[in-house]
Amino acid sequence: MKSIFPSKIIDFYKKETELNIIFFKLLGTAGIIISFAGAISSFFTGSDPANIFINIGAAIASAALIMFVDRTGHYLIGYLITSFTIFMGLFGMLFFESGGLYGSMPYFFSFGILFTLLMYKGKLLVFMEVLHVSFYVAIAHIAHVHPETVKTFDTPAGQFFDQVSGIVISSVGIGIIFMMYLKEYQKQQKIAQESSNAKSILLANISHEIRTPINMLLGMNEMIYREAENRQIIEYSQNVDTAGRQLLFMINQFLDLSRIDMGKEEIFEENFNITNLIESLRSYYKKEADNKHLDFVTDADKELPGFVIGDVRKLTQILMNLLSNAIKYTNEGIIVFGIQKLAEDAESVTIHFEVSDTGVGISKEDQKKIFESFERSAIVRQRGIEGTGLGLAISGNLAKLLGTEIKVKSKSGEGSLFWFDLKLKKGVDTGYDKATGETFIAPDARILAVDDNSMNLTVLKSLLRRTLVRVDTAQSALECYEMYEKGNYDLVLMDYMMPDIDGIAAMEELRRIDKRKGKNTPIIVLTADATPERKKLFNEKGFDDYLLKPIDVMLLETVLIRHLPKELVTIVEKTDQIDIPEETLGQFKKILEKYDISFDMAMKHLSGDIMQFVRIAEVFVERAEGSICELKELIRSKEYAKAAYIIHSVKGNSGNVGAQDLYYNARRLEKRAKDGDGKYVDAASELFFMEWERAKEGLTKFLEEFEKVGVSFKTAKAEEVLDENALMEKLLEAVRNGNQYPALKTIDEIEAIRGKMPEISAIREAVKDIDFDRAEKIIEELKR
Ligand code: ADP
């Protein structure tokens, strides 16, 4: 019995989750106790019997009230009854009974005020507060004007004790109530923090788990794409690739966000060339804008410093988010990417970045929300434009980490402007840059790639094909030790996650071998997980660098440029390869298609490097004549094994230039030639030679056209800066010769100097339409 009773009582209070109700019940209980105590003391001091009854009545009433509230849940009624009976009725009576303004009651009035503040909400709170204050002021006034209504104390000591008890009880009571509320608040905050952390950890784990299989799917799909013969399957595989990459992008966003939420994102500063960063963003997003028929202008300060020190990955991520949003949410008009130097001193420079568009805009209401996770503007949701609503949340947080804030100014239907100012330390000119993805060739360099997954090795090799680096592969740590002992490698790419012996242990063994040989070979770890802890671990263990899987070809090249011996590397400027207008590319495509050469596929193999395509096409055409003769001769003399060797190389080259039919033909023929199936080879080679001639003819036509439009490796490279008049002359010349590409490029340059002008836009349109006469006329008029 004993143990049940108190626990029941405790339960009576504890079962409540709302602090207000607990507080109310405790107050009622205090009322019961005080009233009983009053009744007992009245009984012993022999005062008025009515006092005893009043006290007992008050105790019963208090008990009844809290029981009623507990049973019915009508808390508000309980609060109101308490306010009127206790804090006004009882307190008013006691005020006149015990010394009025000079007794303890004025101190107790603060309980009435506090009770009102805690228990009511909204208008009722204001009303009750005003009512209480007015009531207390009114009775104070009555006591002041009509002192006879107040019962004074018999002795000064009585008055002193009454006042002291008022001071002590009210201050301690208010203190306790304040503490209770504070504790509760802290508890709630902790719960909120914990649940948010738990959410982040869960999100990070799930996202990470999903990423691995998706990477595998994408890799497998890449294989299907390369091997497939059926056009339909190739198309399906392209769709899988698009969807997979989108999914990967979203998952990476989740991961980013949860890492930021958990406070795991750290600043990682490096030296980089800001002008190159801007250029690479410009060239990428200009193309994206072109695809949507939007104008894209970069307004970059001429006074920008070259090299700066900062977290280039975070800065790039923010800018990419702002630029891709600007393009995504704009259907017509212009995107301006502005970069201005705001201030500079000996050590640092402050740069203003802005991205403006003429798109759908963001209402005032939505502007407040878009930097929160999963928040998207009403208009964007209505129109069903795809997106997660995470980009700006991530960018906003990254900006905070970089010590700045992204601001937005926008008007619905008119466009948006996003900007931020960033202070960066001045860097050192290293001659080459990390962030821009410069490309290179290094035919004399040798790399050892170690990964237990052969598919990854194949992908890695194909990614590096255009750099002409020689890549040897090993599928286990043990295999790599053996090769490393014998070979003389300039760099090692080492997978971290390998069964049996992991990347770290393998790297340590290679270092031992190096020590014996007196070498110091750069070893780069490949990892699917680049959390700051992991990065630190890799660094401490002695890796020279890391690369995130799935491997980004640009980053891969950047890292190789950084670590390969300088004398082996020839930097190829990226500007040689980019910026061919869509129209021109379309022309090329059409020519090649006629000969069943897929330009897209070739570009995919060559990571979009058109100059590399030109080089390979030249080699292909050059060698074809001789090789065809040689192969014919071999077949005639039935030397099939030797023939297979030539067919093998045709297979490789035709794959590289996207001559699909020739490629499949070669694949079959090579196999039969190897098997010595002379009958088949003799019969099938006819068709093979025909395909070969066709591919050669197609590539020859392409090269002629390429020459005509004037894109040449040499001319695109070094170009002196021209003034506006000279540029106009150059444009006129290009237009007269019907050279579309140089014309468009010159128009870009003119616009870069003069800004947008309707006349220039008209010339651009005419050139795009291949109406050179019209273009020439406009230029002539403009010159006058
Ligand atoms: P997402 O683009 O995936 O929805 P973001 O976090 O990048 O996510 O952007 C959040 C929202 O902010 C977008 O859904 C869109 O409503 C709005 N927004 C961002 N940039 C622009 C812009 N340039 N123009 C109009 N609305 C924008």
Coordinates of C-alpha atoms in Angstrom, one line a residue, residues 70-599:
D70 CA -7.7 16.5 -14.4
R71 CA -10.8 14.5 -15.2
T72 CA -12.4 16.7 -17.9
G73 CA -9.4 18.3 -19.4
H74 CA -11.0 21.7 -19.3
Y75 CA -7.9 23.5 -18.2
L76 CA -8.9 26.9 -19.4
I77 CA -11.9 26.8 -17.1
G78 CA -9.6 25.9 -14.2
Y79 CA -7.3 28.7 -15.0
L80 CA -10.1 31.3 -15.2
I81 CA -11.6 30.1 -11.9
T82 CA -8.2 30.4 -10.3
S83 CA -7.6 33.8 -11.7
F84 CA -10.9 35.2 -10.5
T85 CA -11.2 33.4 -7.1
I86 CA -7.6 33.3 -6.0
F87 CA -5.6 36.0 -7.7
M88 CA -8.4 38.6 -7.6
G89 CA -11.0 37.5 -5.1
L90 CA -8.8 36.0 -2.3
F91 CA -5.8 38.3 -2.9
G92 CA -8.1 41.3 -2.9
M93 CA -9.7 40.3 0.4
L94 CA -6.3 39.4 2.0
F95 CA -5.0 42.8 0.8
F96 CA -7.5 44.7 2.9
E97 CA -7.2 42.2 5.7
S98 CA -3.4 42.4 6.1
G99 CA -2.0 45.9 5.9
G100 CA -3.0 46.9 2.4
L101 CA -0.1 48.6 0.6
Y102 CA 2.1 48.2 3.7
G103 CA 1.7 44.4 4.1
S104 CA 2.9 41.4 2.2
M105 CA 0.2 41.3 -0.5
P106 CA 1.6 43.7 -3.0
Y107 CA 4.5 41.2 -3.3
F108 CA 2.1 38.4 -3.9
F109 CA 0.4 40.3 -6.7
S110 CA 3.4 39.3 -8.9
F111 CA 2.1 35.7 -8.7
G112 CA -1.2 36.8 -10.2
I113 CA 0.7 38.6 -13.0
L114 CA 3.0 35.6 -13.6
F115 CA 0.1 33.1 -13.6
T116 CA -1.7 35.1 -16.2
L117 CA 1.4 35.4 -18.4
L118 CA 2.1 31.6 -18.2
M119 CA -1.4 30.2 -18.6
Y120 CA -3.1 32.3 -21.3
K121 CA -2.4 33.0 -24.9
G122 CA -3.2 35.6 -27.5
K123 CA -6.0 38.1 -26.9
L124 CA -7.1 36.4 -23.7
L125 CA -3.7 36.9 -22.3
V126 CA -3.8 40.6 -23.0
F127 CA -7.3 40.9 -21.6
M128 CA -6.5 39.0 -18.3
E129 CA -3.2 40.9 -17.9
V130 CA -4.9 44.3 -18.2
L131 CA -7.7 43.1 -15.9
H132 CA -5.3 42.0 -13.2
V133 CA -3.1 45.1 -13.3
S134 CA -6.2 47.4 -13.3
F135 CA -7.7 45.4 -10.4
Y136 CA -4.5 45.6 -8.3
V137 CA -4.1 49.3 -9.1
A138 CA -7.8 49.9 -8.2
I139 CA -7.6 48.3 -4.8
A140 CA -4.3 50.0 -4.1
H141 CA -6.0 53.3 -5.0
I142 CA -9.0 52.5 -2.7
A143 CA -6.6 51.6 0.1
H144 CA -4.7 54.9 -0.4
V145 CA -7.8 57.2 -0.6
H146 CA -9.8 55.3 2.1
P147 CA -7.2 54.1 4.6
E148 CA -10.1 53.1 6.9
T149 CA -10.9 50.1 4.7
V150 CA -7.6 48.5 5.5
K151 CA -7.0 46.5 8.6
T152 CA -3.6 47.6 10.0
F153 CA -1.1 45.5 12.0
D154 CA -1.3 45.4 15.7
T155 CA 2.5 45.8 16.2
P156 CA 5.3 47.1 14.0
A157 CA 7.0 43.6 14.4
G158 CA 3.9 41.9 13.0
Q159 CA 4.0 44.2 10.0
F160 CA 7.7 43.6 9.5
F161 CA 7.3 39.8 9.6
D162 CA 4.4 40.0 7.2
Q163 CA 6.4 42.0 4.7
V164 CA 9.5 39.8 5.0
S165 CA 7.4 36.7 4.4
G166 CA 6.0 38.3 1.3
I167 CA 9.4 39.2 0.0
V168 CA 10.9 35.7 0.7
I169 CA 7.9 33.7 -0.6
S170 CA 7.4 35.7 -3.8
S171 CA 11.0 35.9 -4.8
V172 CA 11.8 32.3 -4.1
G173 CA 8.5 31.2 -5.7
I174 CA 9.1 33.2 -8.8
G175 CA 12.7 31.9 -8.9
I176 CA 11.5 28.3 -8.8
I177 CA 8.9 28.8 -11.5
F178 CA 11.5 30.5 -13.7
M179 CA 13.9 27.6 -13.1
M180 CA 11.2 25.1 -14.0
Y181 CA 10.5 26.8 -17.3
L182 CA 14.1 27.2 -18.1
K183 CA 14.8 23.5 -17.5
E184 CA 11.9 22.5 -19.6
Y185 CA 13.1 24.8 -22.4
Q186 CA 16.6 23.3 -22.3
K187 CA 15.2 19.8 -22.3
Q188 CA 13.1 20.6 -25.4
Q189 CA 16.1 22.1 -27.1
K190 CA 18.2 19.0 -26.4
I191 CA 15.5 16.7 -27.8
A192 CA 15.3 18.8 -30.9
Q193 CA 19.1 18.8 -31.4
E194 CA 19.3 15.0 -30.8
S195 CA 16.5 14.2 -33.2
S196 CA 18.0 16.5 -35.9
N197 CA 21.5 14.8 -35.4
A198 CA 19.9 11.4 -35.6
K199 CA 18.2 12.5 -38.8
S200 CA 21.4 13.7 -40.3
I201 CA 23.3 10.5 -39.4
L202 CA 20.5 8.4 -40.8
L203 CA 20.5 10.4 -44.0
A204 CA 24.3 10.2 -44.4
N205 CA 24.3 6.5 -43.9
I206 CA 21.5 5.8 -46.2
S207 CA 22.9 8.1 -48.9
H208 CA 26.2 6.5 -48.6
E209 CA 24.8 3.0 -48.9
I210 CA 22.9 4.0 -52.0
R211 CA 25.8 5.7 -53.7
T212 CA 27.9 2.6 -53.9
P213 CA 25.4 0.4 -55.9
I214 CA 24.5 3.4 -58.1
N215 CA 28.1 3.8 -59.0
M216 CA 28.2 0.2 -59.8
L217 CA 25.1 0.4 -61.9
L218 CA 26.5 3.4 -63.8
G219 CA 29.7 1.6 -64.4
M220 CA 28.0 -1.5 -65.7
N221 CA 25.8 0.6 -67.9
E222 CA 28.8 2.3 -69.3
M223 CA 30.0 -1.2 -70.4
I224 CA 26.6 -2.0 -72.0
Y225 CA 26.8 1.3 -73.8
R226 CA 30.3 0.6 -75.2
E227 CA 29.5 -3.0 -76.1
A228 CA 26.0 -2.7 -77.4
E229 CA 25.4 -3.1 -81.1
N230 CA 21.7 -2.4 -81.2
R231 CA 20.8 1.3 -81.5
Q232 CA 17.8 0.9 -79.3
I233 CA 19.9 -0.6 -76.6
I234 CA 22.4 2.3 -76.9
E235 CA 19.5 4.7 -76.4
Y236 CA 18.2 2.8 -73.4
S237 CA 21.6 2.8 -71.9
Q238 CA 21.9 6.6 -72.4
N239 CA 18.6 7.0 -70.6
V240 CA 19.9 4.9 -67.7
D241 CA 23.0 7.0 -67.6
T242 CA 21.0 10.3 -67.4
A243 CA 18.6 9.0 -64.8
G244 CA 21.4 7.4 -62.8
R245 CA 23.5 10.6 -62.8
Q246 CA 20.5 12.6 -61.7
L247 CA 20.0 10.2 -58.8
L248 CA 23.6 10.4 -57.9
F249 CA 23.4 14.2 -57.9
M250 CA 20.5 14.1 -55.5
I251 CA 22.2 11.7 -53.2
N252 CA 25.3 13.7 -53.2
Q253 CA 23.2 16.7 -52.2
F254 CA 21.7 14.8 -49.3
L255 CA 25.2 13.8 -48.2
D256 CA 26.5 17.3 -48.5
L257 CA 23.6 18.6 -46.4
S258 CA 23.9 16.0 -43.7
R259 CA 27.6 16.6 -43.5
I260 CA 27.0 20.3 -43.0
D261 CA 24.2 19.6 -40.5
M262 CA 26.5 17.5 -38.4
G263 CA 29.2 20.1 -38.5
K264 CA 31.5 17.8 -40.4
E265 CA 32.2 20.1 -43.3
E266 CA 35.5 21.7 -43.0
I267 CA 37.3 24.4 -44.9
F268 CA 40.0 23.1 -47.2
E269 CA 42.1 25.9 -48.6
E270 CA 44.3 25.6 -51.6
N271 CA 46.0 27.8 -54.1
F272 CA 44.0 28.3 -57.3
N273 CA 43.7 30.5 -60.3
I274 CA 40.5 32.4 -60.1
T275 CA 40.5 33.7 -63.6
N276 CA 40.7 30.1 -64.9
L277 CA 37.9 29.1 -62.5
I278 CA 35.7 31.8 -64.0
E279 CA 36.7 30.9 -67.5
S280 CA 35.8 27.2 -67.0
L281 CA 32.4 28.1 -65.5
R282 CA 31.8 30.5 -68.3
S283 CA 32.5 28.0 -71.0
Y284 CA 30.4 25.3 -69.4
Y285 CA 27.4 27.5 -68.6
K286 CA 27.6 29.4 -71.9
K287 CA 26.9 26.1 -73.6
E288 CA 24.1 25.2 -71.3
A289 CA 22.6 28.6 -71.9
D290 CA 23.0 28.2 -75.7
N291 CA 21.1 24.9 -75.5
K292 CA 18.1 26.9 -74.1
H293 CA 18.6 29.8 -76.5
L294 CA 19.5 32.1 -73.7
D295 CA 22.3 34.7 -73.9
F296 CA 25.1 34.3 -71.4
V297 CA 27.4 37.2 -70.6
T298 CA 30.4 37.1 -68.2
D299 CA 31.2 40.5 -66.8
A300 CA 34.6 39.9 -65.2
D301 CA 36.7 42.6 -63.7
K302 CA 40.0 43.1 -65.6
E303 CA 41.8 43.7 -62.4
L304 CA 41.2 40.3 -60.8
P305 CA 44.2 38.7 -59.2
G306 CA 45.3 35.5 -60.8
F307 CA 46.0 33.1 -58.0
V308 CA 44.2 33.2 -54.6
I309 CA 44.0 30.9 -51.7
G310 CA 40.6 29.6 -50.6
D311 CA 38.3 26.7 -50.6
V312 CA 37.9 26.4 -54.3
R313 CA 35.6 23.4 -54.2
K314 CA 33.1 25.1 -52.0
L315 CA 33.3 28.3 -54.0
T316 CA 32.8 26.3 -57.2
Q317 CA 29.9 24.4 -55.8
I318 CA 28.1 27.7 -54.8
L319 CA 28.7 29.3 -58.2
M320 CA 27.6 26.2 -60.1
N321 CA 24.4 26.1 -58.1
L322 CA 23.6 29.8 -58.8
L323 CA 24.5 29.5 -62.5
S324 CA 22.5 26.3 -63.1
N325 CA 19.5 27.8 -61.2
A326 CA 19.7 30.9 -63.3
I327 CA 19.6 28.9 -66.5
K328 CA 17.0 26.4 -65.1
Y329 CA 14.6 29.1 -64.0
T330 CA 14.9 31.3 -67.1
N331 CA 13.1 30.7 -70.4
E332 CA 14.2 33.7 -72.3
G333 CA 16.6 36.6 -72.0
I334 CA 20.0 36.8 -70.6
I335 CA 22.1 35.4 -67.7
V336 CA 24.9 37.7 -66.5
F337 CA 27.7 36.2 -64.5
G338 CA 29.5 39.1 -62.8
I339 CA 32.8 39.1 -60.9
Q340 CA 34.1 42.4 -59.5
K341 CA 37.0 43.2 -57.3
L342 CA 35.8 45.3 -54.3
A343 CA 38.9 45.8 -52.2
E344 CA 42.5 44.7 -52.1
D345 CA 45.4 45.0 -49.7
A346 CA 48.8 43.4 -49.5
E347 CA 47.5 40.0 -48.3
S348 CA 44.0 39.7 -49.5
V349 CA 41.4 40.6 -52.0
T350 CA 37.6 40.9 -51.7
I351 CA 35.6 39.8 -54.7
H352 CA 31.9 40.3 -55.4
F353 CA 30.3 37.5 -57.3
E354 CA 26.8 37.8 -58.8
V355 CA 24.5 35.9 -61.1
S356 CA 21.5 37.6 -62.5
D357 CA 18.8 36.3 -64.8
T358 CA 15.6 37.4 -66.6
G359 CA 13.7 34.3 -65.4
V360 CA 10.6 33.5 -63.4
G361 CA 11.7 35.4 -60.4
I362 CA 10.9 34.8 -56.7
S363 CA 8.1 36.4 -54.7
K364 CA 9.0 38.3 -51.5
E365 CA 7.3 35.5 -49.5
D366 CA 9.3 32.8 -51.2
Q367 CA 12.6 34.7 -50.9
K368 CA 12.5 34.1 -47.1
K369 CA 12.3 30.3 -47.6
I370 CA 14.4 29.3 -50.5
F371 CA 17.6 28.9 -48.4
E372 CA 15.9 26.3 -46.3
S373 CA 16.1 22.6 -47.2
F374 CA 13.4 21.3 -49.5
E375 CA 11.8 24.7 -50.0
R376 CA 10.9 25.7 -53.5
S377 CA 9.0 28.7 -54.7
A378 CA 5.3 28.3 -55.5
I379 CA 5.7 29.2 -59.2
V380 CA 8.4 26.6 -59.7
R381 CA 6.3 23.9 -58.0
Q382 CA 3.3 24.9 -60.1
R383 CA 5.2 24.6 -63.3
G384 CA 6.6 21.2 -62.3
I385 CA 10.3 22.2 -62.9
E386 CA 12.5 19.5 -61.5
G387 CA 14.6 20.0 -58.4
T388 CA 15.1 19.1 -54.8
G389 CA 15.1 22.4 -53.1
L390 CA 18.5 21.5 -51.5
G391 CA 20.9 23.4 -53.7
L392 CA 20.5 26.8 -52.1
A393 CA 20.3 25.3 -48.6
I394 CA 23.7 23.7 -49.3
S395 CA 25.1 26.9 -50.9
G396 CA 23.8 29.1 -48.1
N397 CA 25.6 26.9 -45.6
L398 CA 28.8 26.6 -47.6
A399 CA 28.8 30.4 -47.9
K400 CA 28.5 30.7 -44.1
L401 CA 31.5 28.4 -43.7
L402 CA 33.4 30.6 -46.1
G403 CA 32.4 33.6 -44.0
T404 CA 30.0 35.2 -46.3
E405 CA 26.3 35.2 -47.0
I406 CA 24.4 34.8 -50.3
K407 CA 21.8 37.5 -50.8
V408 CA 18.9 37.6 -53.2
K409 CA 17.0 40.4 -54.9
S410 CA 14.1 39.4 -57.2
K411 CA 10.8 40.3 -58.6
S412 CA 8.2 37.8 -59.7
G413 CA 8.2 37.4 -63.4
E414 CA 11.1 39.7 -64.0
G415 CA 14.2 37.9 -62.9
S416 CA 16.5 37.3 -59.9
L417 CA 19.9 38.5 -58.7
F418 CA 22.0 36.4 -56.3
W419 CA 25.2 37.7 -55.0
F420 CA 27.9 37.4 -52.3
D421 CA 31.2 39.0 -51.4
L422 CA 34.2 36.8 -50.6
K423 CA 37.5 37.7 -49.0
L424 CA 40.3 35.6 -50.3
K425 CA 44.0 35.5 -49.4
K426 CA 46.4 36.2 -52.3
G427 CA 48.0 33.2 -53.7
V428 CA 51.2 32.2 -55.5
D429 CA 51.6 31.8 -59.2
T430 CA 52.4 28.1 -59.7
G431 CA 52.3 28.3 -63.5
Y432 CA 49.5 25.8 -63.8
D433 CA 46.1 25.6 -62.2
K434 CA 44.3 23.0 -60.2
A435 CA 40.7 24.0 -60.6
T436 CA 40.1 24.5 -64.2
G437 CA 40.7 21.0 -65.5
E438 CA 43.5 21.8 -67.9
T439 CA 44.3 18.8 -69.9
F440 CA 47.6 17.3 -70.9
I441 CA 49.4 14.7 -72.7
A442 CA 52.2 12.6 -71.3
P443 CA 53.1 9.8 -73.7
D444 CA 56.2 8.9 -71.8
A445 CA 54.6 8.6 -68.4
R446 CA 53.8 5.3 -66.8
I447 CA 51.1 4.8 -64.3
L448 CA 50.2 1.7 -62.2
A449 CA 46.5 1.5 -61.3
V450 CA 45.4 -0.9 -58.6
D451 CA 41.8 -1.9 -58.0
D452 CA 40.2 -5.2 -57.2
N453 CA 37.4 -4.3 -59.6
S454 CA 38.4 -4.9 -63.2
M455 CA 35.6 -2.7 -64.4
N456 CA 36.9 0.3 -62.6
L457 CA 40.3 -0.3 -64.1
T458 CA 38.8 -0.4 -67.6
V459 CA 37.0 2.8 -67.0
L460 CA 40.1 4.4 -65.6
K461 CA 42.1 3.3 -68.6
S462 CA 39.6 4.7 -71.1
L463 CA 39.4 8.0 -69.2
L464 CA 43.1 8.3 -69.5
R465 CA 43.3 7.2 -73.1
R466 CA 43.4 10.7 -74.6
T467 CA 46.3 11.7 -72.3
L468 CA 48.4 9.0 -74.0
V469 CA 49.7 8.0 -70.6
R470 CA 50.6 4.3 -70.4
V471 CA 48.5 2.6 -67.8
D472 CA 49.3 -0.8 -66.3
T473 CA 46.8 -2.4 -64.0
A474 CA 46.9 -4.7 -61.1
Q475 CA 43.9 -6.3 -59.4
S476 CA 45.3 -7.0 -56.0
A477 CA 47.9 -5.6 -53.6
L478 CA 50.1 -8.7 -54.1
E479 CA 50.0 -8.4 -57.9
C480 CA 50.8 -4.7 -57.7
Y481 CA 53.9 -5.4 -55.5
E482 CA 55.2 -7.7 -58.1
M483 CA 54.7 -5.2 -60.9
Y484 CA 56.0 -2.4 -58.9
E485 CA 59.3 -4.2 -58.1
K486 CA 59.9 -4.8 -61.8
G487 CA 58.4 -1.7 -63.4
N488 CA 59.5 1.9 -63.2
Y489 CA 56.3 3.9 -62.5
D490 CA 55.9 7.6 -62.4
L491 CA 52.7 7.5 -60.3
V492 CA 50.4 5.0 -58.6
L493 CA 46.6 5.1 -58.4
M494 CA 45.5 3.0 -55.5
D495 CA 42.0 1.9 -54.6
Y496 CA 41.4 2.2 -50.8
M497 CA 38.8 -0.6 -50.4
M498 CA 40.4 -3.9 -51.4
P499 CA 39.8 -7.3 -49.9
D500 CA 42.7 -8.9 -48.0
I501 CA 45.2 -6.0 -48.1
D502 CA 43.7 -2.5 -48.1
G503 CA 45.0 0.5 -49.9
I504 CA 46.8 1.9 -46.9
A505 CA 48.8 -1.3 -46.3
A506 CA 49.5 -1.6 -50.0
M507 CA 50.8 2.0 -50.2
E508 CA 53.0 1.4 -47.2
E509 CA 54.6 -1.6 -48.9
L510 CA 55.2 0.4 -52.1
R511 CA 56.9 3.0 -50.0
R512 CA 59.2 0.4 -48.6
I513 CA 60.1 -0.8 -52.1
D514 CA 60.6 2.8 -53.1
K515 CA 63.0 3.3 -50.2
R516 CA 65.1 0.4 -51.3
K517 CA 65.2 1.8 -54.8
G518 CA 65.8 5.3 -53.6
K519 CA 62.7 6.7 -55.2
N520 CA 59.7 8.7 -54.1
T521 CA 56.7 7.9 -56.3
P522 CA 53.5 9.8 -55.8
I523 CA 50.7 7.5 -54.7
I524 CA 47.1 8.7 -55.0
V525 CA 44.3 7.0 -53.2
L526 CA 40.9 6.3 -54.9
T527 CA 38.0 6.5 -52.5
A528 CA 34.3 6.5 -52.5
D529 CA 34.2 8.4 -49.2
A530 CA 35.9 11.7 -48.8
T531 CA 34.8 12.8 -45.3
P532 CA 37.3 15.2 -43.7
E533 CA 38.3 12.4 -41.2
R534 CA 39.1 10.1 -44.1
K535 CA 41.0 12.8 -45.9
K536 CA 43.0 13.5 -42.8
L537 CA 43.7 9.8 -42.4
F538 CA 45.0 9.4 -46.0
N539 CA 47.1 12.5 -45.5
E540 CA 48.6 11.2 -42.3
K541 CA 49.3 7.8 -43.6
G542 CA 51.3 9.4 -46.4
F543 CA 49.2 9.4 -49.6
D544 CA 50.1 12.3 -51.9
D545 CA 46.5 13.0 -52.9
Y546 CA 43.1 11.5 -53.2
L547 CA 40.4 11.1 -55.9
L548 CA 36.8 10.6 -55.3
K549 CA 34.9 7.8 -57.0
P550 CA 33.2 7.8 -59.4
I551 CA 36.2 9.4 -61.0
D552 CA 35.7 12.8 -62.6
V553 CA 37.9 13.0 -65.6
M554 CA 38.7 16.6 -65.1
L555 CA 39.8 16.1 -61.5
L556 CA 41.7 13.0 -62.5
E557 CA 43.7 15.0 -65.1
T558 CA 44.2 17.9 -62.6
V559 CA 45.6 15.5 -60.0
L560 CA 47.9 13.9 -62.6
I561 CA 49.2 17.2 -63.8
R562 CA 49.9 18.0 -60.2
H563 CA 51.9 14.9 -59.4
L564 CA 53.4 13.5 -62.6
P565 CA 57.1 14.6 -63.2
K566 CA 56.9 18.0 -64.8
E567 CA 59.3 17.1 -67.6
L568 CA 56.9 14.3 -68.8
V569 CA 53.8 16.5 -69.0
T570 CA 52.8 18.7 -71.8
I571 CA 49.9 21.0 -70.9
V572 CA 47.3 21.4 -73.6
E573 CA 45.3 24.5 -73.1
K574 CA 41.6 23.9 -72.7
T575 CA 40.7 26.9 -74.7
D576 CA 42.0 25.1 -77.7
Q577 CA 39.1 22.7 -77.5
I578 CA 36.1 24.6 -76.3
D579 CA 33.7 27.1 -77.7
I580 CA 32.7 25.6 -80.9
P581 CA 29.2 26.9 -81.5
E582 CA 26.4 24.4 -81.5
E583 CA 25.6 25.2 -85.1
T584 CA 29.0 24.2 -86.3
L585 CA 29.0 21.1 -84.2
G586 CA 25.6 20.2 -85.8
Q587 CA 27.1 20.6 -89.2
F588 CA 30.0 18.2 -88.4
K589 CA 27.5 15.8 -87.0
K590 CA 25.4 15.7 -90.1
I591 CA 28.4 15.1 -92.4
L592 CA 29.6 12.2 -90.2
E593 CA 26.2 10.7 -89.8
K594 CA 26.0 10.2 -93.6
Y595 CA 28.9 7.8 -93.2
D596 CA 27.5 6.1 -90.1
I597 CA 30.0 7.8 -87.8
S598 CA 28.5 8.8 -84.5
F599 CA 30.1 12.1 -83.5

